[in-house]
CSV table of C-alpha atoms in Angstrom, one decimal:
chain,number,residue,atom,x,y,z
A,20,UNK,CA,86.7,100.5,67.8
A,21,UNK,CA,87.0,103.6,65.5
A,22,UNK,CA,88.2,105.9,68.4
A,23,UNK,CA,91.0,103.5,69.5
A,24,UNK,CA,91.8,103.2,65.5
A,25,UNK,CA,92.4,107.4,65.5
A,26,UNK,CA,94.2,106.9,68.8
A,27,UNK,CA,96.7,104.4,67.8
A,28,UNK,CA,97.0,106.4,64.5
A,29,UNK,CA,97.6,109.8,66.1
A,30,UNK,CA,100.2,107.9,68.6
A,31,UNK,CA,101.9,106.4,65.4
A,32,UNK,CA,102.0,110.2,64.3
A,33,UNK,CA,103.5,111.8,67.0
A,34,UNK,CA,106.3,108.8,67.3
A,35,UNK,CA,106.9,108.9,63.7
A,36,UNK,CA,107.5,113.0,64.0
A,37,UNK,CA,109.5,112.4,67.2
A,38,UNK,CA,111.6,110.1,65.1
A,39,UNK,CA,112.0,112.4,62.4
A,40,UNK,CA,112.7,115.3,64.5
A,41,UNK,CA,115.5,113.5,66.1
A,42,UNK,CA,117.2,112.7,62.7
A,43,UNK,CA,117.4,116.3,61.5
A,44,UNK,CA,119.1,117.0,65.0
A,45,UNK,CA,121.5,114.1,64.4
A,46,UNK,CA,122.2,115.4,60.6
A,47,UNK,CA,122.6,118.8,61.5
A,48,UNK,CA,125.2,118.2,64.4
A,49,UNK,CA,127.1,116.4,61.9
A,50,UNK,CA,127.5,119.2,59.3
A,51,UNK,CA,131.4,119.6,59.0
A,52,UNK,CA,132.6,122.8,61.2
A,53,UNK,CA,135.6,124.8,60.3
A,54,UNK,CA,138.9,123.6,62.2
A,55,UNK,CA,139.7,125.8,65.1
A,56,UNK,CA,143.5,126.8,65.6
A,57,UNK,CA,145.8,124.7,66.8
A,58,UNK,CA,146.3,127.0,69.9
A,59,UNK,CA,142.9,127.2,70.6
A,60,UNK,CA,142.4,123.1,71.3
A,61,UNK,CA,145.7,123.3,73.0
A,62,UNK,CA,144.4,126.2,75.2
A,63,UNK,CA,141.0,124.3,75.4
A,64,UNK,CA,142.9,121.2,76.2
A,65,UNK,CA,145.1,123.2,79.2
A,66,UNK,CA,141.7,124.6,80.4
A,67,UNK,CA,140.6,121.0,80.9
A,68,UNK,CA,143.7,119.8,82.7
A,69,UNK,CA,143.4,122.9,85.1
A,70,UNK,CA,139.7,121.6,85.7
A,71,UNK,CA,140.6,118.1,86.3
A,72,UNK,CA,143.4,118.7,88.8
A,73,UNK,CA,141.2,121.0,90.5
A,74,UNK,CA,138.7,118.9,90.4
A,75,UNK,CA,141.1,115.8,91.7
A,76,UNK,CA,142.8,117.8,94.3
A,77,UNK,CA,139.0,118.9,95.6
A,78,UNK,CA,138.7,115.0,95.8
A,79,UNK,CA,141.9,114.2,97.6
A,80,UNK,CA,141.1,117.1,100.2
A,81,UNK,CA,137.5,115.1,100.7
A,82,UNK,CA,139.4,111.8,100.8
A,83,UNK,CA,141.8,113.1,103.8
A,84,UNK,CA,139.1,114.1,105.6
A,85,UNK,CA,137.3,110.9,104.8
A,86,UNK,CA,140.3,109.3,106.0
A,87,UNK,CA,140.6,111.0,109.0
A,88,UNK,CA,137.2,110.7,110.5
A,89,UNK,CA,137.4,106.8,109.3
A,90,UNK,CA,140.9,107.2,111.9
A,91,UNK,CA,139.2,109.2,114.3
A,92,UNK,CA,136.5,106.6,114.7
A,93,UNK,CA,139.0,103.5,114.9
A,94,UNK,CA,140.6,105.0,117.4
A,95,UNK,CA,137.6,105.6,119.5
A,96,UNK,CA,136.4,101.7,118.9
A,97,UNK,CA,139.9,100.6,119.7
A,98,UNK,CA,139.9,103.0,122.9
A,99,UNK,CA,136.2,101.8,123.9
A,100,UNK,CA,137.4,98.0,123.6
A,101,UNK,CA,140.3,98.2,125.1
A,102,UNK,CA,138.2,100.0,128.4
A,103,UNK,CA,135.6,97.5,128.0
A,104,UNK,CA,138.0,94.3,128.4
A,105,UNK,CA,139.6,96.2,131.3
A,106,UNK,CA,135.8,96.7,132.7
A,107,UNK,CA,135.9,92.8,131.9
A,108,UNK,CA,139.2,91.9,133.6
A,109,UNK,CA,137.7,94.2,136.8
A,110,UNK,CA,134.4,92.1,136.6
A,111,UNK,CA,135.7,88.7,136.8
A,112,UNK,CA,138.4,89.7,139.6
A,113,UNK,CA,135.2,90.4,141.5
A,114,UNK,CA,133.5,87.3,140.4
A,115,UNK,CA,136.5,85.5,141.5
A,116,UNK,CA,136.2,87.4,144.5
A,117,UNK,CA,132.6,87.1,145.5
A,118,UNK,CA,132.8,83.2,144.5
A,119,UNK,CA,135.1,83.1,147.4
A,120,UNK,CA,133.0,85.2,149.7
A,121,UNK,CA,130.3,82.3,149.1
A,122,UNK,CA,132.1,79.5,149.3
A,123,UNK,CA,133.9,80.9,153.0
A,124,UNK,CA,130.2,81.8,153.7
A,125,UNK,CA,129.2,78.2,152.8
A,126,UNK,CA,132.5,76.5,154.5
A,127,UNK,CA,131.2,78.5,158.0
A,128,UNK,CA,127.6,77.4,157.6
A,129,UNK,CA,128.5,73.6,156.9
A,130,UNK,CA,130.2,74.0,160.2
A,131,UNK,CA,128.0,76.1,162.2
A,132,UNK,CA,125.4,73.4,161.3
A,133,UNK,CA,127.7,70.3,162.2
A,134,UNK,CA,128.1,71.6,165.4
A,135,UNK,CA,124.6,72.5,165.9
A,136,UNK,CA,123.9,68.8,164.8
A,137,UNK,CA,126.1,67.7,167.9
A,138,UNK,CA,125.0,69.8,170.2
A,139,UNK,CA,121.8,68.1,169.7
A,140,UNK,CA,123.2,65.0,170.1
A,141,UNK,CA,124.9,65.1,173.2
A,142,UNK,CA,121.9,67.4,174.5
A,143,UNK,CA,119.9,63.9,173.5
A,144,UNK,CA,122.4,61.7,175.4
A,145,UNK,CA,122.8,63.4,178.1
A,146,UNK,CA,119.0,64.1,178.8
A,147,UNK,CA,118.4,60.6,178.0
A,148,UNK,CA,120.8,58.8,180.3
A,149,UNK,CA,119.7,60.3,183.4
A,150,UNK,CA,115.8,60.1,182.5
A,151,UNK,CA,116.2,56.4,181.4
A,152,UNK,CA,118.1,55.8,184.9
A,153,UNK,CA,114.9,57.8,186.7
A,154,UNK,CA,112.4,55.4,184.9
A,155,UNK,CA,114.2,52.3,186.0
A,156,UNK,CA,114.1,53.6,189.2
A,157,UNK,CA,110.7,54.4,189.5
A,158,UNK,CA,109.6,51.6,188.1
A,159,UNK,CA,111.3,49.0,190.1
């Protein structure tokens, strides 16, 4: 208990110097300087300008360049889409295409098939005619 007494005390020390310490900087920075010359702040003041449009026309040299790699990369989106819907425009003229390959394909295999089924049919009748007119005969 008494060591966090001369802790908290010592703390309270050092923030009341820290305090203090700031004050005198604060009072001393407002002690009263002598005027300069008019030609000096105005020289001062021209020195300033010269930095800032510097300083500005540093800025508007980044900005172009910002600007024209912002362009650049438009451009080369605009240029990729524009290749990718004609990759699209390719893909479904070849979808068209290839749906009409299968459905030809289908259309000749629905035919083949009927024919086939036919075939089978009049292989059926006329097997079975002439063995139905051998059984009669045998049998009578």
């Amino acid at each position: 208990m008494r060591t966090e007494l001369w802790l908290i005390l010592a703390f309270s020390a050092v923030v009341a110097a820290g305090i203090l310490f700031m004050a005198l900087r604060h009072l001393q920075s407002r002690s009263v300087a002598p005027p300069r010359p008019i030609d000096v702040r105005l020289q001062e003041a021209l020195d300033e300008v010269k930095s800032s449009m510097g300083y500005a026309s540093e800025l508007m040299a980044e900005l172009q360049r910002e600007m024209d790699a912002q362009t650049a990369a438009r451009d080369a989106l605009v240029a990729q889409a524009e290749e990718n819907r004609r990759l699209a425009e390719i893909d479904r003229e070849q979808a068209e295409r290839i749906r009409g390959i299968l459905f030809a394909e289908t259309k000749a295999e629905a035919r083949r098939r009927k024919r086939a089924q036919w075939a089978f049919f009049l292989a059926g009748v006329l097997i079975s005619i002439p063995v139905g007119i051998a059984i009669n005969l045998l049998t009578n």
